[in-house]
């Protein structure tokens, strides 16, 4: 058990399929059997899933927000959990991703050394079929044959990242103008780099537990085009203009 008590994993959830439930159980159990750490889950849904979450582990801090809408405002949920976190190092974490242990350790070190944001992988984002999930549950990630998996993206900036609560907070945390899925991953990279902060990566790959997709995890999201316009807006700004824009964000 690795001491990660000075780290908080923040996990926004909506169990829109049985795949999500299974992946949540798999990824949370992986973290909790390897790390002595903090996990906050914010559930935004029509009904509470506290019983299910607590059945995975009583160690998870569960927060429920009643939401009868179809849209999942991920950026806002992440900011709410960031405010709740009592540690300086925080991990924005997707329930469908897992990394080799040494990549978590290296990402933490890079934040401790002054990084603002660090992805715990080198960019390769592999989708793992269900037939290999048993290897994940046995902590045998190195035995998963990546040639039999789908490389979704060779240069991904999604899935999970470690960040400094203070340094990332000075440039706005998550941009809540992004609703549901689309473009927010690249926007935060542009913002961090424009504002002169350090973005880091470790070596290694991301293991993504495959799942069915709804409108909140595809370009069918009705806000997808609006999100694209927000990204272009930020991307076209100078550092000075971006700093002024961040100053208008009411969630800071």
Coordinates of N, CA and C in Angstrom, one line a residue:
X1 N 0.9 -1.2 0.0 CA 0.0 0.0 0.0 C 0.9 1.2 0.0
X2 N 0.8 2.1 -1.0 CA 1.6 3.3 -1.2 C 0.9 4.5 -0.5
X3 N 1.7 5.2 0.2 CA 1.2 6.4 0.9 C 0.9 7.5 -0.1
X4 N -0.4 7.8 -0.3 CA -0.8 8.9 -1.2 C -1.8 9.7 -0.4
X5 N -1.7 9.9 0.9 CA -2.6 10.6 1.7 C -2.6 12.1 1.3
X6 N -1.5 12.6 0.7 CA -1.4 14.0 0.3 C -1.9 14.2 -1.1
X7 N -2.7 13.2 -1.6 CA -3.3 13.3 -2.9 C -4.8 13.0 -2.8
X8 N -5.6 13.8 -3.6 CA -7.1 13.5 -3.7 C -7.5 13.2 -5.1
X9 N -8.1 12.1 -5.3 CA -8.7 11.8 -6.6 C -10.1 12.3 -6.7
X10 N -10.4 13.1 -7.7 CA -11.8 13.6 -7.8 C -12.4 13.0 -9.0
X11 N -13.6 12.4 -8.8 CA -14.3 11.6 -9.8 C -15.7 12.0 -10.0
X12 N -16.0 12.7 -11.1 CA -17.4 13.0 -11.4 C -18.1 11.7 -12.0
X13 N -19.3 11.4 -11.6 CA -19.9 10.2 -12.1 C -21.4 10.4 -12.5
X14 N -21.8 9.7 -13.5 CA -23.2 9.4 -13.8 C -23.2 8.0 -14.4
X15 N -23.9 7.1 -13.7 CA -23.9 5.8 -14.2 C -25.0 5.6 -15.3
X16 N -24.6 6.0 -16.5 CA -25.5 5.9 -17.6 C -25.6 4.6 -18.3
X17 N -24.8 3.6 -17.8 CA -24.8 2.3 -18.4 C -24.3 1.3 -17.3
X18 N -24.5 0.0 -17.5 CA -23.9 -1.0 -16.7 C -22.4 -1.0 -16.8
X19 N -21.9 -0.7 -18.0 CA -20.5 -0.6 -18.2 C -19.8 0.4 -17.3
X20 N -20.5 1.5 -17.1 CA -19.9 2.6 -16.2 C -19.8 2.1 -14.8
X21 N -20.9 1.3 -14.3 CA -20.8 0.8 -13.0 C -19.7 -0.2 -12.8
X22 N -19.5 -1.1 -13.8 CA -18.5 -2.1 -13.7 C -17.1 -1.4 -13.8
X23 N -16.9 -0.4 -14.6 CA -15.7 0.3 -14.7 C -15.3 1.1 -13.5
X24 N -16.3 1.7 -12.9 CA -16.1 2.4 -11.6 C -15.6 1.5 -10.6
X25 N -16.2 0.3 -10.5 CA -15.8 -0.7 -9.5 C -14.4 -1.1 -9.7
X26 N -14.1 -1.4 -11.0 CA -12.7 -1.9 -11.4 C -11.7 -0.8 -11.1
X27 N -11.9 0.4 -11.5 CA -10.9 1.5 -11.4 C -10.7 1.9 -9.9
X28 N -11.8 2.0 -9.2 CA -11.7 2.4 -7.8 C -11.0 1.4 -6.9
X29 N -11.3 0.1 -7.2 CA -10.7 -1.0 -6.5 C -9.2 -1.0 -6.8
X30 N -8.8 -0.8 -8.0 CA -7.4 -0.7 -8.4 C -6.7 0.3 -7.6
X31 N -7.3 1.5 -7.5 CA -6.6 2.6 -6.7 C -6.5 2.3 -5.3
X32 N -7.6 1.8 -4.7 CA -7.7 1.6 -3.2 C -6.9 0.4 -2.7
X33 N -6.6 -0.6 -3.6 CA -5.8 -1.7 -3.1 C -4.3 -1.4 -3.3
X34 N -4.0 -0.3 -4.1 CA -2.6 0.1 -4.3 C -2.1 1.3 -3.6
X35 N -3.1 2.2 -3.2 CA -2.8 3.5 -2.6 C -3.6 3.8 -1.4
X36 N -2.9 4.3 -0.3 CA -3.6 4.8 0.8 C -3.9 6.3 0.5
X37 N -5.1 6.6 0.0 CA -5.3 8.0 -0.6 C -6.7 8.4 -0.3
X38 N -7.1 9.6 -0.9 CA -8.4 10.2 -0.7 C -9.1 10.2 -2.1
X39 N -10.4 9.8 -2.0 CA -11.2 9.8 -3.2 C -12.5 10.6 -2.9
X40 N -12.9 11.5 -3.8 CA -14.2 12.2 -3.7 C -14.9 11.9 -5.0
X41 N -16.2 11.5 -4.8 CA -17.0 11.2 -6.0 C -18.2 12.1 -5.9
X42 N -18.5 12.8 -7.0 CA -19.7 13.7 -7.1 C -20.6 13.1 -8.1
X43 N -21.8 12.6 -7.7 CA -22.8 11.9 -8.5 C -23.8 12.9 -8.9
X44 N -23.9 13.2 -10.2 CA -24.9 14.1 -10.7 C -26.0 13.3 -11.5
X45 N -27.1 13.0 -10.9 CA -28.0 12.1 -11.6 C -29.4 12.3 -11.0
X46 N -30.4 11.6 -11.5 CA -31.8 11.7 -11.0 C -31.9 11.2 -9.6
X47 N -31.2 10.1 -9.4 CA -31.3 9.4 -8.1 C -30.0 9.1 -7.5
X48 N -29.9 9.1 -6.2 CA -28.6 8.8 -5.6 C -28.1 7.3 -5.8
X49 N -26.8 7.2 -6.0 CA -26.2 5.9 -6.1 C -25.3 5.6 -5.0
X50 N -25.6 6.2 -3.8 CA -24.7 6.1 -2.7 C -24.5 4.6 -2.2
X51 N -25.5 3.9 -2.2 CA -25.4 2.5 -1.8 C -24.4 1.7 -2.6
X52 N -24.5 1.9 -3.9 CA -23.6 1.2 -4.8 C -22.1 1.7 -4.6
X53 N -21.9 3.0 -4.5 CA -20.6 3.6 -4.3 C -20.0 3.1 -3.0
X54 N -20.8 3.1 -2.0 CA -20.3 2.7 -0.7 C -20.1 1.1 -0.6
X55 N -20.8 0.4 -1.5 CA -20.5 -1.0 -1.6 C -19.1 -1.3 -2.2
X56 N -18.6 -0.4 -3.0 CA -17.3 -0.5 -3.5 C -16.3 -0.2 -2.4
X57 N -16.5 0.9 -1.7 CA -15.6 1.2 -0.5 C -16.2 2.2 0.3
X58 N -16.2 2.0 1.6 CA -16.6 3.0 2.6 C -15.6 4.2 2.7
X59 N -14.4 4.0 2.1 CA -13.4 5.0 2.2 C -13.7 6.2 1.2
X60 N -14.6 5.9 0.2 CA -14.9 7.0 -0.8 C -15.8 8.0 -0.2
X61 N -15.5 9.3 -0.3 CA -16.4 10.4 0.1 C -17.4 10.6 -1.0
X62 N -18.6 10.4 -0.7 CA -19.7 10.4 -1.7 C -20.5 11.7 -1.6
X63 N -20.7 12.4 -2.7 CA -21.5 13.6 -2.7 C -22.6 13.5 -3.8
X64 N -23.8 13.8 -3.5 CA -24.9 13.6 -4.5 C -25.5 15.0 -4.9
X65 N -25.7 15.2 -6.2 CA -26.3 16.4 -6.7 C -27.5 15.9 -7.6
X66 N -28.7 16.2 -7.2 CA -29.9 15.8 -7.9 C -29.9 16.5 -9.3
X67 N -29.9 15.8 -10.4 CA -29.9 16.4 -11.7 C -30.8 15.6 -12.6
X68 N -32.0 16.2 -12.9 CA -32.9 15.5 -13.8 C -32.7 15.8 -15.3
X69 N -31.6 16.6 -15.6 CA -31.3 16.9 -17.0 C -30.5 15.8 -17.6
X70 N -30.5 15.7 -18.9 CA -29.7 14.7 -19.6 C -28.2 15.1 -19.6
X71 N -27.9 16.4 -19.6 CA -26.5 16.8 -19.7 C -25.7 16.7 -18.4
X72 N -24.5 16.4 -18.6 CA -23.5 16.1 -17.5 C -22.5 17.3 -17.5
X73 N -22.6 18.2 -16.6 CA -21.7 19.4 -16.6 C -20.4 19.0 -15.8
X74 N -19.6 18.3 -16.5 CA -18.4 17.7 -15.9 C -17.4 18.8 -15.4
X75 N -17.2 19.8 -16.1 CA -16.2 20.9 -15.6 C -16.7 21.5 -14.3
X76 N -17.9 21.7 -14.2 CA -18.4 22.3 -12.9 C -18.3 21.3 -11.8
X77 N -18.6 20.1 -12.0 CA -18.5 19.1 -11.0 C -17.0 18.9 -10.5
X78 N -16.1 19.0 -11.4 CA -14.7 18.9 -11.1 C -14.3 20.1 -10.2
X79 N -14.7 21.3 -10.6 CA -14.4 22.4 -9.7 C -15.0 22.3 -8.3
X80 N -16.2 21.8 -8.2 CA -16.8 21.7 -6.9 C -16.0 20.7 -6.0
X81 N -15.5 19.6 -6.6 CA -14.7 18.7 -5.9 C -13.3 19.2 -5.5
X82 N -12.8 20.0 -6.4 CA -11.5 20.7 -6.2 C -11.6 21.5 -4.9
X83 N -12.7 22.3 -4.8 CA -12.9 23.1 -3.6 C -13.0 22.3 -2.4
X84 N -13.6 21.1 -2.5 CA -13.8 20.2 -1.3 C -12.4 19.6 -0.9
X85 N -11.5 19.5 -1.8 CA -10.3 18.7 -1.6 C -9.4 19.5 -0.5
X86 N -8.8 18.7 0.4 CA -7.9 19.3 1.4 C -6.5 19.1 1.1
X87 N -6.1 18.6 -0.1 CA -4.7 18.3 -0.4 C -4.3 19.3 -1.6
X88 N -3.0 19.6 -1.7 CA -2.6 20.4 -2.7 C -2.5 19.7 -4.1
X89 N -2.2 18.4 -4.0 CA -2.1 17.6 -5.3 C -3.5 16.9 -5.5
X90 N -4.1 17.1 -6.6 CA -5.4 16.6 -7.0 C -5.3 15.8 -8.3
X91 N -6.1 14.8 -8.5 CA -6.1 14.0 -9.7 C -7.5 14.1 -10.3
X92 N -7.6 14.7 -11.4 CA -8.9 14.7 -12.2 C -8.9 13.3 -12.9
X93 N -9.9 12.5 -12.5 CA -9.9 11.1 -12.8 C -11.2 10.6 -13.4
X94 N -11.0 9.9 -14.6 CA -12.1 9.3 -15.3 C -12.3 7.9 -14.8
X95 N -13.5 7.4 -14.6 CA -13.7 6.1 -14.0 C -13.3 5.0 -14.9
X96 N -13.0 5.3 -16.2 CA -12.7 4.3 -17.2 C -11.2 4.1 -17.4
X97 N -10.3 4.7 -16.7 CA -8.9 4.7 -17.0 C -8.1 4.1 -15.8
X98 N -7.0 3.5 -16.2 CA -6.0 2.9 -15.2 C -4.6 3.0 -15.8
X99 N -3.6 3.1 -14.9 CA -2.3 3.3 -15.4 C -1.4 2.3 -14.5
X100 N -0.2 2.0 -15.0 CA 0.7 1.2 -14.2 C 1.1 2.1 -13.0
X101 N 1.4 1.4 -11.8 CA 1.6 2.1 -10.6 C 2.7 3.2 -10.7
X102 N 3.8 2.8 -11.3 CA 4.9 3.8 -11.4 C 4.6 5.1 -12.1
X103 N 3.6 5.1 -12.9 CA 3.2 6.3 -13.6 C 2.5 7.3 -12.7
X104 N 1.7 6.7 -11.8 CA 1.0 7.6 -10.7 C 2.1 8.2 -9.9
X105 N 3.1 7.4 -9.5 CA 4.2 7.9 -8.6 C 5.0 9.0 -9.3
X106 N 5.3 8.8 -10.6 CA 6.1 9.8 -11.3 C 5.3 11.1 -11.6
X107 N 4.0 11.0 -11.8 CA 3.2 12.2 -12.0 C 3.2 13.0 -10.7
X108 N 3.0 12.3 -9.6 CA 3.0 13.0 -8.3 C 4.3 13.8 -8.1
X109 N 5.5 13.1 -8.4 CA 6.8 13.8 -8.3 C 6.9 15.0 -9.1
X110 N 6.4 15.0 -10.3 CA 6.5 16.1 -11.2 C 5.7 17.3 -10.8
X111 N 4.5 17.0 -10.1 CA 3.8 18.1 -9.5 C 4.5 18.7 -8.3
X112 N 5.1 17.8 -7.5 CA 5.8 18.2 -6.4 C 7.1 19.1 -6.8
X113 N 7.6 18.8 -8.0 CA 8.8 19.5 -8.5 C 8.4 20.9 -9.2
X114 N 7.1 21.2 -9.1 CA 6.8 22.5 -9.7 C 5.8 22.5 -10.9
X115 N 5.5 21.3 -11.4 CA 4.5 21.2 -12.5 C 3.1 21.7 -12.1
X116 N 2.4 22.3 -13.0 CA 1.0 22.7 -12.8 C 0.1 21.5 -13.1
X117 N 0.4 20.8 -14.1 CA -0.4 19.7 -14.6 C 0.5 18.6 -15.1
X118 N 0.1 17.4 -14.9 CA 0.9 16.2 -15.4 C 0.0 15.1 -15.8
X119 N 0.1 14.6 -17.0 CA -0.6 13.4 -17.5 C 0.3 12.2 -17.1
X120 N -0.4 11.2 -16.4 CA 0.4 10.1 -16.0 C 0.6 9.0 -17.1
X121 N 0.8 9.5 -18.3 CA 1.1 8.6 -19.5 C 1.7 9.5 -20.6
X122 N 2.3 8.8 -21.6 CA 3.0 9.6 -22.6 C 2.1 10.0 -23.8
X123 N 0.8 9.6 -23.8 CA -0.1 10.1 -24.8 C -0.8 9.0 -25.5
X124 N -0.3 7.7 -25.5 CA -1.0 6.6 -26.1 C -2.2 6.1 -25.3
X125 N -3.4 6.2 -25.9 CA -4.6 5.9 -25.2 C -5.2 4.6 -25.8
X126 N -5.1 3.5 -25.1 CA -5.5 2.2 -25.6 C -6.8 1.8 -25.1
X127 N -7.8 1.4 -25.9 CA -9.1 0.9 -25.5 C -8.9 -0.6 -25.2
X128 N -9.2 -1.0 -24.0 CA -9.0 -2.4 -23.6 C -10.3 -3.2 -23.7
X129 N -10.4 -4.3 -24.5 CA -11.6 -5.1 -24.5 C -11.9 -5.8 -23.2
X130 N -13.1 -6.1 -23.0 CA -13.6 -6.7 -21.7 C -12.9 -8.1 -21.5
X131 N -12.4 -8.7 -22.5 CA -11.8 -10.1 -22.3 C -10.5 -9.9 -21.5
X132 N -9.9 -8.7 -21.4 CA -8.7 -8.5 -20.7 C -8.9 -7.9 -19.3
X133 N -10.2 -7.7 -18.9 CA -10.4 -7.0 -17.6 C -9.9 -7.8 -16.5
X134 N -9.9 -9.1 -16.6 CA -9.4 -10.0 -15.5 C -7.9 -9.6 -15.2
X135 N -7.1 -9.3 -16.2 CA -5.7 -8.9 -16.0 C -5.6 -7.6 -15.2
X136 N -6.6 -6.7 -15.5 CA -6.6 -5.5 -14.7 C -6.9 -5.8 -13.2
X137 N -7.9 -6.6 -13.0 CA -8.3 -7.0 -11.6 C -7.2 -7.7 -10.9
X138 N -6.2 -8.3 -11.6 CA -5.1 -9.0 -11.0 C -3.8 -8.2 -11.0
X139 N -4.0 -6.9 -11.3 CA -2.8 -6.0 -11.4 C -1.7 -6.5 -12.3
X140 N -2.2 -7.1 -13.5 CA -1.2 -7.6 -14.5 C -1.3 -6.8 -15.8
X141 N -1.2 -5.4 -15.6 CA -1.4 -4.6 -16.8 C -0.3 -4.9 -17.9
X142 N 0.9 -5.3 -17.4 CA 1.9 -5.6 -18.4 C 1.7 -6.8 -19.2
X143 N 0.7 -7.6 -18.8 CA 0.4 -8.8 -19.6 C -0.8 -8.6 -20.6
X144 N -1.3 -7.4 -20.6 CA -2.4 -7.1 -21.6 C -1.7 -6.9 -23.0
X145 N -2.1 -7.7 -24.0 CA -1.4 -7.5 -25.3 C -2.0 -6.3 -26.1
X146 N -1.2 -5.2 -26.1 CA -1.7 -4.0 -26.7 C -1.9 -4.1 -28.2
X147 N -1.3 -5.1 -28.8 CA -1.6 -5.3 -30.2 C -3.0 -5.8 -30.5
X148 N -3.6 -6.3 -29.4 CA -5.0 -6.8 -29.5 C -6.0 -5.8 -29.0
X149 N -5.5 -4.6 -28.7 CA -6.3 -3.5 -28.2 C -6.4 -2.4 -29.3
X150 N -7.3 -1.4 -29.2 CA -7.4 -0.4 -30.1 C -6.7 0.9 -29.6
X151 N -5.8 1.4 -30.4 CA -5.1 2.7 -30.1 C -6.1 3.8 -30.5
X152 N -6.8 4.4 -29.6 CA -7.8 5.4 -29.8 C -7.1 6.7 -30.2
X153 N -5.9 7.0 -29.6 CA -5.3 8.3 -29.8 C -3.8 8.1 -29.4
X154 N -2.8 8.5 -30.3 CA -1.4 8.4 -29.9 C -0.9 9.6 -29.2
X155 N -1.7 10.7 -29.1 CA -1.3 11.9 -28.4 C -2.4 12.5 -27.6
X156 N -3.1 11.6 -26.8 CA -4.2 12.0 -26.0 C -3.9 13.0 -24.8
X157 N -4.8 13.8 -24.5 CA -4.7 14.7 -23.3 C -6.0 14.5 -22.5
X158 N -6.5 13.3 -22.5 CA -7.7 13.0 -21.7 C -7.5 11.9 -20.7
X159 N -8.6 11.5 -20.1 CA -8.5 10.4 -19.2 C -8.2 10.7 -17.7
X160 N -7.1 11.4 -17.5 CA -6.7 11.7 -16.1 C -5.5 12.7 -16.1
X161 N -5.4 13.5 -15.1 CA -4.2 14.3 -15.0 C -4.1 14.8 -13.5
X162 N -2.9 14.8 -13.1 CA -2.5 15.4 -11.7 C -2.4 16.9 -11.9
X163 N -2.8 17.6 -10.8 CA -2.5 19.1 -10.9 C -2.3 19.7 -9.5
X164 N -1.7 20.8 -9.5 CA -1.5 21.6 -8.3 C -2.8 22.5 -8.1
X165 N -3.4 22.3 -7.0 CA -4.6 23.0 -6.7 C -4.4 24.5 -6.7
X166 N -3.2 25.0 -6.2 CA -2.9 26.4 -6.2 C -2.6 27.0 -7.5
X167 N -1.6 26.3 -8.2 CA -1.1 26.8 -9.5 C -2.2 26.7 -10.6
X168 N -2.9 25.6 -10.6 CA -4.0 25.5 -11.6 C -5.1 26.4 -11.3
X169 N -5.3 26.6 -10.0 CA -6.4 27.5 -9.6 C -6.1 29.0 -10.0
X170 N -4.9 29.4 -10.1 CA -4.5 30.7 -10.4 C -4.8 31.0 -11.9
X171 N -5.1 30.0 -12.7 CA -5.5 30.2 -14.0 C -6.9 29.6 -14.3
X172 N -7.7 29.5 -13.2 CA -9.1 29.2 -13.4 C -9.7 27.8 -13.2
X173 N -8.8 26.9 -12.8 CA -9.2 25.5 -12.7 C -9.9 25.0 -14.0
X174 N -11.0 24.3 -14.0 CA -11.7 23.9 -15.2 C -12.6 25.1 -15.7
X175 N -12.7 25.2 -17.0 CA -13.5 26.2 -17.7 C -14.9 25.7 -17.7
X176 N -15.8 26.3 -16.9 CA -17.1 25.8 -16.8 C -18.0 26.2 -18.0
X177 N -17.5 27.0 -18.9 CA -18.2 27.3 -20.1 C -18.3 26.1 -21.0
X178 N -17.6 25.0 -20.7 CA -17.7 23.8 -21.5 C -18.7 22.9 -20.7
X179 N -19.7 22.4 -21.5 CA -20.8 21.6 -20.9 C -20.7 20.2 -21.6
X180 N -20.8 19.2 -20.8 CA -20.8 17.8 -21.2 C -19.4 17.5 -21.9
X181 N -19.4 16.9 -23.0 CA -18.1 16.4 -23.6 C -17.7 17.2 -24.8
X182 N -16.4 17.4 -25.0 CA -16.0 18.0 -26.3 C -15.1 19.2 -26.1
X183 N -13.8 19.1 -26.5 CA -12.9 20.3 -26.7 C -12.3 20.7 -25.3
X184 N -12.9 20.3 -24.2 CA -12.4 20.9 -22.9 C -11.0 20.3 -22.6
X185 N -10.6 19.1 -23.1 CA -9.3 18.6 -22.8 C -8.2 19.5 -23.4
X186 N -8.4 19.9 -24.7 CA -7.4 20.7 -25.4 C -7.4 22.1 -24.9
X187 N -8.6 22.6 -24.5 CA -8.6 24.0 -24.0 C -7.7 24.2 -22.8
X188 N -7.8 23.3 -21.8 CA -7.0 23.4 -20.6 C -5.5 23.4 -20.9
X189 N -5.1 22.6 -21.9 CA -3.7 22.6 -22.4 C -3.2 24.0 -22.9
X190 N -4.1 24.5 -23.8 CA -3.8 25.8 -24.4 C -3.7 26.9 -23.3
X191 N -4.6 26.8 -22.3 CA -4.7 27.8 -21.3 C -3.4 27.7 -20.4
X192 N -3.1 26.5 -20.0 CA -1.9 26.3 -19.1 C -0.6 26.9 -19.8
X193 N -0.5 26.5 -21.1 CA 0.7 26.9 -21.8 C 0.8 28.4 -22.1
X194 N -0.4 29.0 -22.5 CA -0.4 30.4 -22.8 C -0.1 31.3 -21.6
X195 N -0.5 30.8 -20.4 CA -0.3 31.5 -19.2 C 1.1 31.3 -18.6
X196 N 1.9 30.5 -19.2 CA 3.3 30.3 -18.8 C 3.5 29.2 -17.8
X197 N 2.6 28.3 -17.6 CA 2.7 27.3 -16.6 C 3.2 26.0 -17.2
X198 N 3.7 25.1 -16.3 CA 4.3 23.8 -16.8 C 3.3 22.7 -16.9
X199 N 3.3 22.1 -18.2 CA 2.5 20.9 -18.4 C 3.5 19.7 -18.5
X200 N 3.3 18.7 -17.8 CA 4.3 17.6 -17.8 C 3.6 16.3 -18.3
X201 N 4.4 15.3 -18.7 CA 3.9 13.9 -19.0 C 4.9 12.9 -18.4
X202 N 4.4 11.8 -18.1 CA 5.3 10.6 -17.7 C 5.4 9.8 -19.0
X203 N 6.2 8.8 -18.9 CA 6.2 7.8 -20.0 C 5.1 6.8 -19.7
X204 N 4.9 5.9 -20.7 CA 3.9 4.8 -20.5 C 2.6 5.1 -21.2
X205 N 1.6 4.2 -21.1 CA 0.4 4.3 -21.8 C -0.8 4.4 -20.9
X206 N -2.0 4.7 -21.4 CA -3.2 4.8 -20.7 C -4.0 3.5 -21.1
X207 N -4.6 2.8 -20.1 CA -5.4 1.7 -20.3 C -6.9 2.1 -20.1
X208 N -7.7 2.2 -21.2 CA -9.1 2.6 -21.1 C -10.0 1.4 -21.1
X209 N -10.8 1.3 -20.1 CA -11.7 0.2 -20.0 C -12.9 0.5 -20.9
X210 N -13.1 -0.3 -21.9 CA -14.1 0.0 -23.0 C -15.5 0.1 -22.4
X211 N -16.3 0.8 -23.0 CA -17.7 1.0 -22.5 C -18.6 1.5 -23.7
X212 N -19.9 1.3 -23.5 CA -20.8 1.9 -24.5 C -20.9 3.4 -24.3
X213 N -21.3 4.1 -25.3 CA -21.2 5.6 -25.3 C -22.6 6.2 -25.4
X214 N -22.8 7.3 -24.6 CA -24.1 8.1 -24.7 C -23.7 9.4 -25.2
X215 N -24.7 10.3 -25.3 CA -24.5 11.7 -25.8 C -23.5 12.5 -24.9
X216 N -23.3 12.1 -23.7 CA -22.4 12.8 -22.8 C -21.0 12.4 -23.0
X217 N -20.7 11.4 -23.9 CA -19.3 11.0 -24.1 C -19.1 10.8 -25.6
X218 N -19.8 11.7 -26.4 CA -19.6 11.7 -27.9 C -19.9 13.0 -28.4
X219 N -19.7 13.2 -29.7 CA -20.0 14.5 -30.4 C -21.5 14.7 -30.6
X220 N -22.3 13.8 -30.1 CA -23.8 14.0 -30.2 C -24.3 14.9 -29.1
X221 N -23.4 15.3 -28.2 CA -23.7 16.3 -27.2 C -24.2 17.5 -27.8
X222 N -25.4 18.1 -27.5 CA -25.9 19.3 -28.1 C -25.1 20.5 -27.9
X223 N -24.1 20.5 -26.9 CA -23.3 21.6 -26.7 C -21.9 21.4 -27.4
X224 N -21.8 20.4 -28.2 CA -20.5 20.1 -28.8 C -20.0 21.3 -29.7
X225 N -20.9 21.9 -30.5 CA -20.5 23.0 -31.4 C -20.2 24.2 -30.5
X226 N -21.0 24.5 -29.5 CA -20.7 25.6 -28.6 C -19.4 25.4 -27.9
X227 N -19.1 24.2 -27.5 CA -17.8 23.9 -26.9 C -16.6 24.2 -27.8
X228 N -16.8 23.9 -29.1 CA -15.8 24.2 -30.1 C -15.6 25.6 -30.3
X229 N -16.6 26.4 -30.2 CA -16.5 27.9 -30.3 C -15.7 28.4 -29.1
X230 N -16.0 27.9 -27.9 CA -15.3 28.3 -26.7 C -13.8 28.0 -26.8
X231 N -13.5 26.9 -27.3 CA -12.1 26.5 -27.5 C -11.4 27.5 -28.4
X232 N -12.0 27.8 -29.6 CA -11.4 28.7 -30.5 C -11.3 30.1 -29.9
X233 N -12.2 30.5 -29.1 CA -12.1 31.8 -28.4 C -10.9 31.9 -27.5
X234 N -10.7 30.8 -26.7 CA -9.5 30.8 -25.8 C -8.2 30.7 -26.6
X235 N -8.3 29.9 -27.6 CA -7.1 29.6 -28.4 C -6.6 30.8 -29.2
X236 N -7.5 31.7 -29.5 CA -7.1 32.9 -30.3 C -6.7 34.1 -29.4
X237 N -6.8 34.0 -28.1 CA -6.5 35.1 -27.2 C -5.0 35.2 -26.9
X238 N -4.6 36.5 -26.7 CA -3.3 36.7 -26.2 C -3.2 36.4 -24.7
X239 N -2.1 36.3 -24.1 CA -1.9 36.0 -22.7 C -2.7 37.1 -21.9
X240 N -2.5 38.3 -22.3 CA -3.2 39.4 -21.5 C -4.7 39.3 -21.6
X241 N -5.2 39.0 -22.8 CA -6.7 38.9 -23.0 C -7.2 37.7 -22.2
X242 N -6.4 36.6 -22.2 CA -6.9 35.4 -21.5 C -6.9 35.6 -20.0
X243 N -5.9 36.3 -19.5 CA -5.9 36.7 -18.1 C -7.1 37.5 -17.7
X244 N -7.5 38.4 -18.5 CA -8.7 39.2 -18.2 C -9.9 38.4 -18.3
X245 N -10.0 37.5 -19.3 CA -11.1 36.6 -19.4 C -11.3 35.7 -18.2
X246 N -10.2 35.1 -17.7 CA -10.2 34.2 -16.6 C -10.7 35.0 -15.3
X247 N -10.4 36.3 -15.3 CA -10.8 37.2 -14.2 C -12.3 37.4 -14.1
X248 N -13.0 37.0 -15.2 CA -14.5 37.1 -15.2 C -15.2 35.9 -14.7
X249 N -14.4 34.8 -14.5 CA -15.0 33.5 -14.2 C -15.5 33.5 -12.7
X250 N -16.7 33.4 -12.5 CA -17.3 33.5 -11.2 C -17.0 32.3 -10.2
X251 N -16.5 31.2 -10.7 CA -16.3 30.0 -9.9 C -15.0 30.0 -9.2
X252 N -14.1 31.0 -9.5 CA -12.8 31.0 -8.8 C -13.0 31.5 -7.4

